[in-house]
Amino acid sequence: MGAAVMHSALVIGTGLMGTSVALALRAHAVTVHLRDVDPGAARTAASLGAGTELPPSRPVDLAVVAVPPPHVARVLAEVQAEGVAVHHTDLASVKAEPQQEAINLGCDTSRYIGGHPMAGAAHSGPLKARADLFEGRMWALTPTADTGTETLNTALELVALCDAVPVVMQAAAHDRAVALVSHAPHVVASLVAMRMEGAGEREVSLAGPGLRDLTRIAEADPALWLDILGANARVVAGLLEELGADLERVVAALRAAADGDAAARAAGLTAVEDVLRRGRSGRARISGKHDAQPERFELVTVVIGDQPGELARLFADAGHAGVNIEDVRIEHATGQPAGLVHISVTPGLAAPLSKALRGQGWRQR
Amino acid sequence: MGAAVMHSALVIGTGLMGTSVALALRAHAVTVHLRDVDPGAARTAASLGAGTELPPSRPVDLAVVAVPPPHVARVLAEVQAEGVAVHHTDLASVKAEPQQEAINLGCDTSRYIGGHPMAGAAHSGPLKARADLFEGRMWALTPTADTGTETLNTALELVALCDAVPVVMQAAAHDRAVALVSHAPHVVASLVAMRMEGAGEREVSLAGPGLRDLTRIAEADPALWLDILGANARVVAGLLEELGADLERVVAALRAAADGDAAARAAGLTAVEDVLRRGRSGRARISGKHDAQPERFELVTVVIGDQPGELARLFADAGHAGVNIEDVRIEHATGQPAGLVHISVTPGLAAPLSKALRGQGWRQR
């Protein structure tokens, strides 16, 4: 952890992220000062116990700039001009552009390190804030060319106080990584979902869980994502271009499979199969516990109605069977209130659980 | 339902789909004959109570051709040449190409109607078969230009006996619909997942639930999907081309937002925001109950460990609180065994449930 020990901090921007950081620091008895362009937001955060609205009487150990990517550099410059903090970091989802802007604005980059905790993009506002929002999440730290050791240590202490997992990387590498695993996929989900806008009722009625999962992230707040995509536009554009090239190859392969002669058709199908196989192997690298079900767990599927307590009764019965439930997925069947509950258990336990639930009168698949 | 009353059927192809149909028909006392190119598969299906391996002594009411799309027409022609059934249908996920092939092979299309039950593509083989596999699912029926009323009624009776929801549509319309809501999205998920193949460990470590949901369907069996995409290649190619055009527009907008002058940047961002907004509205048309959580339910999030029975205890406690649980989502936090359980309840019930769970000592977010 190094020599740094944080006593005080200033959080600028008391939205979901800033207020959550403030709450985590307060939980470790760090003195936290709150500031927001909207005094109401700062007051709300203070009323939640996130800290005080009073300005610090002497420079705090760390200033946490928790504003949208487009405003990070300007706010950092203002805070450094005030001389209100010793070290500085931010929480924006994009790192390279704000860092370059900070350099352009003449900020002291030796006392600044970029930061990006991987959490919370779905909600916004102080009321959704939690002291444990970042618990167990990755927290990227992006040093500048001349970030000092004390500044890095202070940021590492911040991450530790938030129970997050630090990963130190260059700003550009960070932006490529999040573009790959988050920003570009978000655009793709939006594009696929966009095609449903003009679809007929009948077509929509044929949509299944696969399409719903694929497009879930397209539900997120457009304004928030516009800030993110705008600040990482060049990198995201590059990745989407590569994806577009892959897409063109698949289209050509499908055309060949549809209209080519025997040889072209065979070659086209081989190319399509290659994409399906490589997609499956790429997918295997990111499937978390929940997704690894097919390999790692046995499934027991139960039919439930929509009566109150149905699900609770099911799990109570499963609990009495003494079987540990690894995971749960609920599927609401098309055109009827009943749903399917897929219960994952460690191999060997599906049979006893199934037997126990049958004994309790549960219908199973 | 019309005059048709099914007494006997012949199921050709005793995989997951064929065997499930056979089991559903047996459950309604229909005499079912089973046939498969692999005698072992037919024997397995028979041993599961799906019917008899003996050939019918007189023509059955309905022949159900349950083979992959590329083989449907040939098998239909053979069955009609045998004169072993009065009416004929199939279960393939693609309808136009097999129907055209059937016409080319001189099949009697007046006694044939295409069929496609929306279920089961994830697994395969008779052992996964269930009499209620199609319960509550949509079942597309695609008449030919001269499908007879008796044939349609017999197919409608089949759908009814399987507890499915019939939707009659033209073969071409069906193929466009499934290409839009299933086939094209499947290719997109594979392409996005494919990019993870070459990603670095650090990049992969930043992947979150959003990307996992988006790429889940890329886990499906490549061989099975190659048959589907191959048989609907032209339509899927056309849709992917439109998607590619949208993608190019977004790339251009992002490039403008990154490198253009003030006016170009503003126009670029507006174009990107338009995609995000339209994606959200398109998404709203297909979000099922599970996905509609943010709007329709209140969320209570509980932290659980990986001890046996943890989840069961949680739901038992929730059950005792007398609150009906509408839905559940489990999220396993990065780099630690603990997980988050997001419990959805009808608005107004989150507070009492939260209070009750706190009383039972559950940590909450």
XYZ file of C-alpha atoms in Angstrom:
730
model
C 0.000 0.000 0.000
C 2.966 2.350 0.470
C 3.246 5.197 2.981
C 0.027 7.018 2.128
C -2.704 7.096 4.744
C -5.817 8.978 3.715
C -7.359 11.300 6.274
C -9.459 13.608 4.116
C -10.976 13.765 0.643
C -13.001 16.105 -1.551
C -15.587 14.511 -3.848
C -16.590 16.753 -6.751
C -19.784 15.528 -8.372
C -22.206 13.794 -5.995
C -23.947 11.496 -8.458
C -24.123 7.719 -8.061
C -20.366 7.149 -8.385
C -19.086 10.125 -6.363
C -21.565 9.637 -3.537
C -20.783 5.902 -3.381
C -17.046 6.651 -3.097
C -17.825 9.233 -0.386
C -19.922 6.723 1.571
C -17.141 4.114 1.345
C -14.561 6.635 2.622
C -16.883 7.762 5.437
C -17.238 4.096 6.449
C -13.462 4.176 7.054
C -13.622 7.432 9.035
C -12.104 9.533 6.263
C -13.229 13.179 6.440
C -15.172 13.765 3.214
C -16.089 17.146 1.722
C -18.816 17.206 -0.957
C -19.254 19.564 -3.906
C -21.623 19.560 -6.870
C -22.727 22.121 -9.484
C -26.212 21.240 -8.226
C -26.261 22.241 -4.522
C -29.341 20.037 -4.088
C -27.368 16.950 -5.118
C -24.563 17.781 -2.664
C -27.129 18.364 0.087
C -28.799 15.014 -0.683
C -25.427 13.237 -0.561
C -24.605 14.944 2.749
C -27.995 13.943 4.161
C -27.148 10.340 3.239
C -24.069 10.595 5.463
C -21.621 10.895 2.573
C -19.820 13.880 4.142
C -20.044 17.635 4.667
C -20.935 20.405 2.219
C -18.474 22.714 3.998
C -15.312 23.412 1.989
C -12.067 21.993 3.460
C -10.094 24.475 5.661
C -6.784 22.934 4.530
C -5.857 20.859 1.422
C -7.364 17.353 1.531
C -5.270 14.241 0.750
C -7.298 13.335 -2.336
C -9.698 15.093 -4.684
C -12.041 12.671 -6.477
C -13.384 14.253 -9.657
C -16.660 12.369 -10.263
C -18.076 14.207 -13.284
C -18.910 13.023 -16.841
C -15.880 12.392 -19.154
C -16.283 15.682 -21.082
C -15.873 17.757 -17.885
C -13.082 15.880 -16.052
C -10.081 17.908 -17.312
C -11.687 21.337 -16.768
C -12.776 20.456 -13.212
C -9.339 18.982 -12.464
C -7.683 22.215 -13.647
C -10.030 24.300 -11.452
C -9.421 22.132 -8.378
C -5.643 22.264 -8.844
C -5.815 26.053 -9.320
C -7.655 26.238 -5.984
C -4.901 24.146 -4.403
C -7.595 22.413 -2.363
C -6.081 18.897 -2.603
C -2.656 17.182 -2.638
C -3.509 14.265 -4.964
C -6.179 13.974 -7.649
C -8.089 11.233 -9.454
C -11.369 10.810 -11.355
C -13.957 8.078 -11.998
C -14.746 8.543 -15.693
C -15.316 5.502 -17.968
C -12.880 6.916 -20.537
C -9.292 7.852 -19.726
C -7.097 8.952 -22.658
C -9.058 12.014 -23.873
C -9.544 13.545 -20.378
C -5.831 12.952 -19.659
C -4.775 14.697 -22.879
C -7.152 17.564 -22.139
C -5.649 17.852 -18.644
C -2.182 18.147 -20.214
C -3.467 20.748 -22.675
C -4.977 22.740 -19.788
C -1.591 22.692 -18.026
C -2.706 20.530 -15.103
C -0.029 19.125 -12.782
C -0.216 15.523 -14.054
C 2.372 14.385 -11.466
C -0.309 14.702 -8.773
C -3.092 13.154 -10.917
C -3.930 9.561 -11.813
C -6.967 8.480 -13.808
C -9.412 5.998 -12.304
C -12.370 3.937 -13.541
C -14.321 1.640 -11.207
C -16.272 -0.987 -13.184
C -19.680 -0.478 -11.617
C -22.912 1.422 -11.570
C -23.368 2.674 -15.131
C -26.963 1.425 -15.107
C -28.371 3.832 -12.509
C -27.566 7.461 -11.704
C -28.057 9.986 -8.898
C -26.965 10.017 -5.231
C -30.057 8.157 -4.024
C -28.829 4.935 -5.705
C -25.405 5.313 -4.027
C -24.014 2.519 -1.840
C -20.856 2.349 0.291
C -20.280 -1.142 -1.158
C -21.082 -0.319 -4.811
C -17.499 -1.159 -5.835
C -17.003 -4.233 -3.632
C -15.191 -6.912 -5.605
C -15.306 -4.874 -8.835
C -12.277 -4.127 -10.999
C -11.010 -0.536 -10.662
C -8.689 0.607 -13.432
C -5.987 3.149 -12.493
C -4.299 4.975 -15.385
C -1.105 6.855 -14.422
C 0.111 9.782 -16.531
C 3.702 9.882 -17.818
C 4.764 11.552 -14.573
C 2.241 10.465 -11.905
C 4.083 10.441 -8.566
C 4.359 7.359 -6.323
C 2.485 9.084 -3.489
C -0.379 9.866 -5.854
C -0.492 6.245 -7.084
C -0.395 4.973 -3.480
C -3.193 7.327 -2.451
C -5.324 6.099 -5.363
C -4.526 2.475 -4.466
C -5.645 3.268 -0.917
C -8.914 4.703 -2.285
C -9.510 1.486 -4.245
C -8.714 -0.601 -1.151
C -11.099 1.463 1.022
C -13.809 0.791 -1.589
C -13.083 -2.988 -1.429
C -12.370 -2.974 -5.170
C -9.674 -4.779 -7.175
C -7.076 -2.371 -8.649
C -5.703 -2.893 -12.146
C -3.040 -0.391 -13.239
C -2.871 0.208 -16.997
C -2.093 2.923 -19.529
C -4.991 5.242 -20.402
C -4.934 4.209 -24.077
C -4.870 0.492 -23.200
C -7.799 1.048 -20.827
C -9.834 2.796 -23.507
C -9.148 0.010 -26.030
C -10.142 -2.597 -23.435
C -13.448 -0.986 -22.442
C -14.210 -0.238 -26.096
C -13.770 -3.954 -26.789
C -15.721 -5.378 -23.846
C -18.261 -2.610 -23.308
C -18.508 0.403 -25.653
C -18.523 -1.330 -29.057
C -20.835 -4.134 -27.829
C -23.194 -1.472 -26.480
C -23.476 0.095 -29.951
C -24.041 -3.345 -31.504
C -26.831 -4.111 -29.011
C -28.443 -0.765 -29.844
C -28.216 -1.435 -33.600
C -29.812 -4.893 -33.263
C -32.518 -3.529 -30.936
C -33.123 -0.588 -33.322
C -34.246 -3.058 -36.024
C -37.166 -4.055 -33.771
C -38.558 -0.517 -33.971
C -40.142 -1.138 -37.371
C -40.823 -4.859 -36.937
C -44.388 -6.190 -37.191
C -46.297 -7.459 -34.149
C -46.051 -10.994 -35.498
C -42.291 -10.800 -35.943
C -41.895 -9.355 -32.456
C -44.060 -12.166 -31.062
C -41.455 -14.664 -32.300
C -38.638 -12.994 -30.320
C -37.157 -15.267 -27.649
C -34.853 -15.052 -24.593
C -31.745 -15.014 -26.825
C -32.633 -11.707 -28.455
C -33.772 -10.274 -25.124
C -30.414 -11.071 -23.504
C -28.509 -9.726 -26.502
C -30.293 -6.360 -26.412
C -30.600 -5.880 -22.627
C -27.842 -3.240 -22.423
C -29.642 -1.191 -25.089
C -32.026 -0.197 -22.259
C -29.380 1.998 -20.624
C -29.613 5.818 -20.420
C -28.764 7.251 -23.901
C -27.433 10.563 -22.461
C -24.985 8.770 -20.186
C -23.781 6.512 -23.011
C -23.465 9.402 -25.425
C -20.911 10.959 -23.040
C -19.009 7.663 -22.853
C -19.054 6.940 -26.604
C -18.287 10.558 -27.434
C -15.171 10.544 -25.260
C -13.930 7.243 -26.729
C -15.312 7.785 -30.225
C -12.106 7.146 -32.206
C -11.317 3.827 -30.492
C -14.925 2.603 -30.654
C -15.135 3.588 -34.330
C -11.989 1.567 -35.058
C -13.358 -1.539 -33.346
C -16.757 -1.210 -35.032
C -14.950 -0.915 -38.375
C -13.179 -4.224 -37.739
C -16.528 -5.730 -36.728
C -18.038 -4.323 -39.930
C -15.310 -6.024 -41.974
C -16.047 -9.351 -40.244
C -19.730 -8.741 -40.928
C -19.062 -8.156 -44.645
C -17.147 -11.447 -44.817
C -20.074 -13.317 -43.246
C -22.521 -11.665 -45.636
C -20.338 -12.705 -48.588
C -20.114 -16.247 -47.201
C -23.903 -16.425 -46.745
C -24.463 -15.087 -50.286
C -22.120 -17.752 -51.627
C -23.912 -20.412 -49.578
C -27.240 -19.213 -50.995
C -26.462 -18.511 -54.627
C -23.043 -19.981 -55.416
C -22.241 -23.214 -57.243
C -21.516 -26.353 -55.206
C -17.909 -25.319 -54.519
C -18.812 -21.720 -53.565
C -21.677 -22.968 -51.402
C -19.362 -25.357 -49.548
C -16.736 -22.632 -49.071
C -19.415 -20.200 -47.854
C -20.768 -22.653 -45.292
C -17.238 -23.404 -44.086
C -16.628 -19.683 -43.547
C -19.903 -19.303 -41.629
C -19.122 -22.357 -39.492
C -15.708 -20.861 -38.728
C -17.380 -17.729 -37.332
C -19.784 -19.825 -35.235
C -16.908 -21.916 -33.828
C -14.629 -18.950 -33.152
C -17.540 -17.068 -31.577
C -18.104 -20.009 -29.270
C -14.446 -20.147 -28.224
C -14.295 -16.368 -27.717
C -17.478 -16.604 -25.673
C -15.898 -19.313 -23.490
C -13.278 -16.771 -22.329
C -15.849 -14.399 -20.823
C -18.628 -16.691 -19.585
C -18.927 -16.107 -15.860
C -20.259 -18.614 -13.352
C -23.843 -17.833 -14.311
C -23.124 -18.465 -17.982
C -20.989 -21.554 -17.414
C -24.081 -23.454 -16.237
C -24.294 -25.947 -19.113
C -20.792 -27.231 -18.361
C -20.546 -26.761 -14.602
C -23.998 -27.468 -13.220
C -26.989 -29.771 -13.509
C -30.314 -28.132 -14.223
C -33.671 -28.758 -12.588
C -36.501 -26.914 -14.325
C -39.738 -26.273 -12.463
C -43.020 -24.826 -13.745
C -44.450 -22.093 -11.506
C -47.653 -20.084 -11.620
C -47.913 -16.401 -10.804
C -49.594 -16.863 -7.418
C -48.007 -14.874 -4.567
C -45.148 -16.664 -2.827
C -44.832 -19.310 -5.553
C -41.105 -18.733 -6.029
C -40.521 -18.355 -2.290
C -42.292 -21.684 -1.615
C -40.212 -23.352 -4.323
C -36.944 -22.243 -2.759
C -38.169 -23.030 0.730
C -38.886 -26.599 -0.458
C -35.504 -26.735 -2.192
C -33.906 -25.527 1.023
C -35.542 -28.279 3.046
C -34.137 -30.756 0.514
C -30.709 -29.600 1.752
C -29.432 -29.012 -1.792
C -27.275 -25.922 -2.423
C -28.668 -23.887 -5.304
C -25.771 -22.568 -7.393
C -27.796 -20.362 -9.647
C -31.281 -19.503 -10.875
C -32.714 -18.395 -14.196
C -36.371 -17.543 -14.717
C -38.063 -17.760 -18.098
C -41.592 -16.475 -18.622
C -43.274 -18.618 -21.277
C -44.780 -16.710 -24.191
C -48.489 -15.966 -23.963
C -49.139 -17.367 -20.482
C -48.630 -16.252 -16.851
C -46.705 -19.396 -15.856
C -42.928 -19.323 -15.854
C -40.049 -21.780 -15.881
C -37.476 -21.671 -13.095
C -34.147 -23.214 -14.099
C -32.302 -24.195 -10.896
C -28.600 -25.008 -11.218
C -27.060 -27.435 -8.749
C -23.666 -29.115 -8.534
C -23.495 -32.340 -10.592
C -25.159 -35.274 -8.847
C -27.635 -33.172 -6.889
C -30.224 -32.643 -9.635
C -31.842 -36.054 -9.064
C -32.339 -35.718 -5.291
C -33.577 -32.132 -5.651
C -35.934 -33.146 -8.456
C -37.245 -36.023 -6.318
C -37.743 -33.759 -3.297
C -39.582 -31.118 -5.355
C -41.765 -33.761 -6.992
C -42.601 -34.932 -3.491
C -43.775 -31.385 -2.743
C -45.988 -31.450 -5.843
C -43.896 -29.220 -8.122
C -44.325 -29.748 -11.897
C -40.998 -30.220 -13.616
C -39.567 -30.243 -17.138
C -60.391 -27.041 -34.536
C -62.346 -28.299 -37.574
C -63.305 -31.890 -38.336
C -59.863 -33.468 -38.023
C -59.306 -35.839 -35.108
C -55.839 -37.351 -34.938
C -55.647 -41.049 -34.179
C -52.185 -41.929 -35.461
C -48.928 -40.270 -36.443
C -45.508 -41.141 -37.827
C -42.547 -39.177 -36.478
C -39.501 -39.300 -38.744
C -36.372 -38.197 -36.922
C -36.373 -38.947 -33.191
C -34.129 -36.138 -31.984
C -35.138 -33.628 -29.318
C -37.960 -32.083 -31.348
C -39.403 -35.223 -32.951
C -39.331 -37.216 -29.725
C -40.923 -34.342 -27.783
C -43.772 -34.156 -30.308
C -44.160 -37.950 -30.087
C -44.333 -37.816 -26.271
C -46.952 -35.036 -26.411
C -49.077 -37.061 -28.865
C -48.713 -40.234 -26.745
C -49.923 -38.219 -23.731
C -53.160 -37.735 -25.707
C -53.436 -41.422 -26.628
C -52.438 -40.891 -30.256
C -50.783 -43.985 -31.781
C -47.250 -42.905 -32.654
C -44.831 -44.725 -34.973
C -41.156 -43.777 -34.763
C -38.485 -43.813 -37.466
C -34.894 -42.552 -37.583
C -31.893 -43.112 -39.861
C -30.174 -44.105 -36.616
C -32.099 -47.168 -35.303
C -30.521 -46.541 -31.891
C -32.161 -43.118 -31.672
C -35.575 -44.560 -32.584
C -35.079 -47.334 -30.011
C -34.164 -44.765 -27.344
C -37.259 -42.711 -28.169
C -39.452 -45.830 -28.026
C -37.918 -46.790 -24.671
C -38.904 -43.330 -23.398
C -42.519 -44.142 -24.247
C -42.606 -41.958 -27.365
C -44.189 -44.702 -29.499
C -43.416 -47.877 -31.428
C -40.604 -48.653 -33.886
C -43.016 -50.865 -35.867
C -44.094 -49.363 -39.216
C -47.780 -48.429 -39.494
C -50.000 -51.140 -41.092
C -52.252 -48.466 -42.657
C -51.606 -44.782 -43.496
C -51.351 -42.597 -40.352
C -53.246 -39.284 -40.064
C -50.078 -37.185 -39.881
C -46.419 -37.632 -40.742
C -44.126 -35.288 -38.766
C -40.825 -34.828 -40.575
C -38.423 -33.877 -37.761
C -35.099 -33.697 -39.609
C -32.616 -30.813 -40.184
C -33.716 -28.190 -42.767
C -31.466 -29.532 -45.581
C -33.183 -32.965 -45.482
C -36.855 -32.001 -45.018
C -37.914 -31.997 -48.713
C -36.187 -35.283 -49.622
C -37.672 -37.098 -46.597
C -41.116 -35.618 -47.336
C -40.898 -36.881 -50.922
C -39.905 -40.359 -49.726
C -42.725 -40.500 -47.168
C -45.317 -39.384 -49.716
C -43.984 -41.947 -52.226
C -44.503 -44.602 -49.531
C -48.074 -43.380 -49.062
C -47.638 -43.995 -45.334
C -49.501 -40.847 -44.188
C -52.526 -38.712 -45.168
C -51.198 -35.309 -44.036
C -47.618 -34.085 -43.649
C -45.743 -31.398 -41.721
C -42.207 -30.721 -40.496
C -40.493 -28.923 -37.586
C -37.562 -27.178 -39.291
C -36.522 -23.659 -38.221
C -36.523 -22.502 -41.855
C -39.533 -22.820 -44.161
C -39.199 -21.268 -47.634
C -36.253 -23.281 -49.003
C -37.570 -26.703 -47.888
C -41.000 -25.813 -49.338
C -39.460 -24.843 -52.697
C -37.374 -28.018 -52.710
C -40.527 -30.024 -51.991
C -42.195 -28.431 -55.011
C -39.111 -29.150 -57.144
C -39.197 -32.790 -56.010
C -42.857 -33.038 -57.102
C -44.253 -33.498 -53.583
C -48.050 -33.226 -53.117
C -48.020 -29.814 -51.425
C -51.808 -29.919 -50.922
C -51.253 -32.488 -48.161
C -48.238 -30.697 -46.637
C -47.933 -27.673 -44.354
C -44.667 -26.370 -42.905
C -44.291 -26.067 -39.130
C -41.792 -24.485 -36.735
C -42.235 -24.719 -32.965
C -40.174 -22.017 -31.196
C -38.386 -24.220 -28.664
C -35.517 -26.480 -27.888
C -32.753 -25.327 -30.227
C -30.281 -25.303 -27.316
C -30.182 -29.055 -26.666
C -30.379 -32.049 -28.989
C -31.082 -35.794 -28.846
C -34.116 -37.795 -27.639
C -32.895 -37.945 -24.023
C -33.600 -34.209 -23.600
C -37.121 -34.660 -25.012
C -40.174 -33.592 -22.967
C -43.916 -33.994 -23.633
C -44.319 -30.340 -22.551
C -41.325 -28.899 -24.442
C -43.650 -26.762 -26.589
C -46.091 -25.701 -23.845
C -46.956 -22.012 -24.268
C -44.464 -21.569 -27.117
C -45.302 -20.040 -30.478
C -45.623 -22.621 -33.288
C -45.472 -21.173 -36.800
C -47.491 -22.977 -39.488
C -46.625 -22.140 -43.105
C -49.200 -23.358 -45.679
C -48.178 -23.904 -49.297
C -50.132 -22.306 -52.145
C -52.468 -25.331 -52.160
C -52.380 -26.769 -48.617
C -55.784 -28.384 -47.993
C -58.078 -27.406 -45.099
C -57.917 -30.913 -43.612
C -54.112 -30.724 -43.613
C -54.191 -27.312 -41.913
C -56.711 -28.553 -39.332
C -54.601 -31.631 -38.619
C -51.538 -29.440 -38.086
C -53.557 -27.098 -35.834
C -54.625 -30.170 -33.853
C -50.952 -31.193 -33.518
C -50.099 -27.724 -32.150
C -53.060 -27.896 -29.740
C -52.040 -31.368 -28.506
C -48.562 -29.917 -27.810
C -50.117 -27.018 -25.818
C -48.422 -24.540 -28.158
C -49.747 -21.285 -29.658
C -50.280 -21.537 -33.447
C -49.374 -18.625 -35.722
C -50.158 -19.165 -39.422
C -47.924 -17.237 -41.816
C -46.353 -17.497 -45.266
C -43.053 -19.391 -45.426
C -41.167 -16.349 -46.719
C -42.645 -14.091 -43.993
C -41.670 -16.675 -41.384
C -38.091 -16.825 -42.627
C -37.799 -13.025 -42.609
C -39.215 -12.919 -39.065
C -36.867 -15.553 -37.603
C -33.936 -14.035 -39.483
C -34.770 -10.712 -37.807
C -35.358 -11.942 -34.249
C -33.054 -14.968 -34.191
C -30.754 -15.826 -37.114
C -29.133 -12.431 -37.781
C -28.771 -11.661 -34.039
C -27.112 -15.058 -33.601
C -24.460 -14.150 -36.183
C -23.937 -10.753 -34.509
C -23.460 -12.397 -31.095
C -20.920 -14.778 -32.646
C -19.029 -11.898 -34.285
C -18.834 -9.918 -31.029
C -17.809 -13.027 -29.073
C -15.231 -13.888 -31.761
C -13.353 -10.661 -30.951
C -12.698 -12.019 -27.433
C -10.657 -14.875 -28.908
C -7.584 -12.691 -29.333
C -8.220 -10.350 -26.390
C -5.661 -10.057 -23.577
C -6.306 -11.452 -20.108
C -6.539 -7.921 -18.733
C -9.113 -6.883 -21.323
C -11.147 -10.040 -20.662
C -10.979 -9.314 -16.923
C -12.865 -6.059 -17.555
C -15.784 -7.853 -19.247
C -19.053 -7.474 -17.342
C -22.585 -8.944 -17.282
C -23.644 -6.837 -20.283
C -21.182 -8.507 -22.649
C -21.948 -11.919 -21.166
C -25.675 -11.499 -21.828
C -25.029 -10.175 -25.328
C -22.906 -13.187 -26.315
C -24.783 -15.966 -24.501
C -26.396 -17.402 -27.659
C -22.923 -17.716 -29.221
C -22.544 -20.783 -26.975
C -25.012 -22.791 -29.070
C -24.024 -25.808 -31.192
C -22.269 -24.526 -34.368
C -23.338 -27.561 -36.462
C -27.021 -27.050 -35.629
C -26.798 -23.326 -36.412
C -24.906 -23.908 -39.628
C -27.913 -25.924 -40.893
C -30.268 -23.110 -39.880
C -28.191 -20.252 -41.325
C -27.406 -22.268 -44.456
C -31.104 -22.840 -45.159
C -31.975 -19.157 -44.609
C -28.704 -17.729 -45.933
C -30.139 -15.238 -48.457
C -32.553 -13.635 -45.990
C -29.992 -13.497 -43.170
C -27.404 -12.019 -45.544
C -29.865 -9.294 -46.536
C -30.591 -8.349 -42.916
C -26.920 -8.383 -41.973
C -26.235 -6.120 -44.941
C -28.779 -3.591 -43.611
C -27.177 -3.902 -40.173
C -23.782 -3.349 -41.785
C -25.077 -0.155 -43.403
C -26.336 1.084 -40.017
C -22.960 0.151 -38.551
C -21.132 2.176 -41.210
C -23.306 5.207 -40.405
C -22.444 4.914 -36.705
C -18.737 4.579 -37.506
C -18.915 7.712 -39.671
C -20.777 9.546 -36.895
C -18.181 8.481 -34.298
C -15.337 9.535 -36.618
C -16.990 12.945 -37.054
C -17.478 13.219 -33.287
C -13.787 12.385 -32.786
C -12.055 14.298 -35.556
C -14.552 16.729 -37.082
C -14.897 20.453 -36.464
C -17.425 21.714 -33.920
C -20.344 21.387 -36.351
C -19.333 17.899 -37.548
C -18.736 16.797 -33.958
C -22.180 17.988 -32.910
C -23.810 16.289 -35.905
C -21.885 13.083 -35.180
C -22.975 12.989 -31.558
C -26.581 13.659 -32.572
C -26.459 10.701 -34.966
C -24.994 8.425 -32.258
C -27.596 9.573 -29.740
C -30.311 8.811 -32.304
C -29.084 5.210 -32.531
C -29.007 4.879 -28.731
C -32.549 6.276 -28.426
C -33.980 4.182 -31.269
C -32.223 1.110 -29.885
C -33.892 1.739 -26.554
C -37.349 2.074 -28.108
C -36.838 -1.026 -30.271
C -35.674 -2.882 -27.203
C -38.831 -1.836 -25.340
C -40.906 -3.814 -27.879
C -39.248 -7.142 -27.061
C -38.405 -6.883 -23.368
C -40.233 -9.710 -21.638
C -41.309 -9.645 -17.997
C -37.798 -10.596 -16.871
C -36.218 -7.753 -18.793
C -38.851 -5.184 -17.902
C -37.705 -5.173 -14.268
C -36.404 -1.587 -14.126
C -39.809 -0.195 -15.118
C -42.185 -2.745 -13.629
C -40.630 -3.906 -10.384
C -38.755 -2.734 -7.326
C -35.409 -4.359 -6.680
C -33.994 -5.687 -3.427
C -30.351 -6.722 -3.739
C -28.866 -9.110 -1.198
C -25.237 -10.222 -0.761
C -24.876 -14.005 -0.401
C -21.884 -16.243 0.244
C -21.283 -19.599 -1.422
C -22.185 -21.696 1.613
C -24.603 -24.545 0.898
C -28.265 -23.562 1.146
C -27.503 -19.811 1.200
C -29.911 -19.058 -1.652
C -32.504 -21.474 -0.324
C -32.378 -19.801 3.112
C -32.735 -16.406 1.491
C -35.889 -17.396 -0.361
C -37.259 -19.204 2.655
C -36.858 -15.965 4.641
C -38.417 -13.985 1.787
C -41.262 -16.488 1.724
C -41.918 -16.024 5.434
C -42.053 -12.263 4.813
C -45.117 -13.050 2.676
C -43.809 -11.052 -0.297
C -44.326 -12.479 -3.777
C -41.026 -12.598 -5.657
C -41.637 -11.633 -9.286
C -38.177 -12.413 -10.560
C -34.591 -13.130 -9.614
C -31.198 -12.321 -11.110
C -27.927 -13.551 -9.674
C -24.655 -11.735 -10.281
C -21.353 -13.223 -9.183
C -18.975 -10.396 -8.222
C -15.600 -10.394 -9.947
C -12.750 -12.039 -8.059
C -14.711 -13.282 -5.053
C -17.029 -16.195 -4.168
C -19.832 -13.959 -2.906
C -22.711 -13.103 -5.227
C -25.467 -10.529 -5.490
C -29.088 -11.666 -5.685
C -31.373 -9.080 -7.280
C -34.945 -9.835 -6.156
C -37.761 -8.124 -8.065
C -41.012 -7.416 -6.247
C -44.130 -5.465 -7.176
C -43.811 -1.724 -6.398
C -44.324 -0.972 -2.706
C -43.113 -4.353 -1.458
C -39.361 -3.712 -1.640
C -39.295 -1.861 1.702
C -41.136 -4.536 3.742
C -39.095 -7.326 2.129
C -35.861 -5.423 2.724
C -36.835 -4.867 6.350
C -37.751 -8.532 6.855
C -34.482 -9.730 5.297
C -32.473 -7.260 7.371
C -34.226 -8.714 10.397
C -32.928 -12.132 9.322
C -29.402 -10.722 9.129
C -29.070 -10.523 5.329
C -26.589 -7.930 3.997
C -28.188 -5.737 1.356
C -27.142 -3.275 -1.308
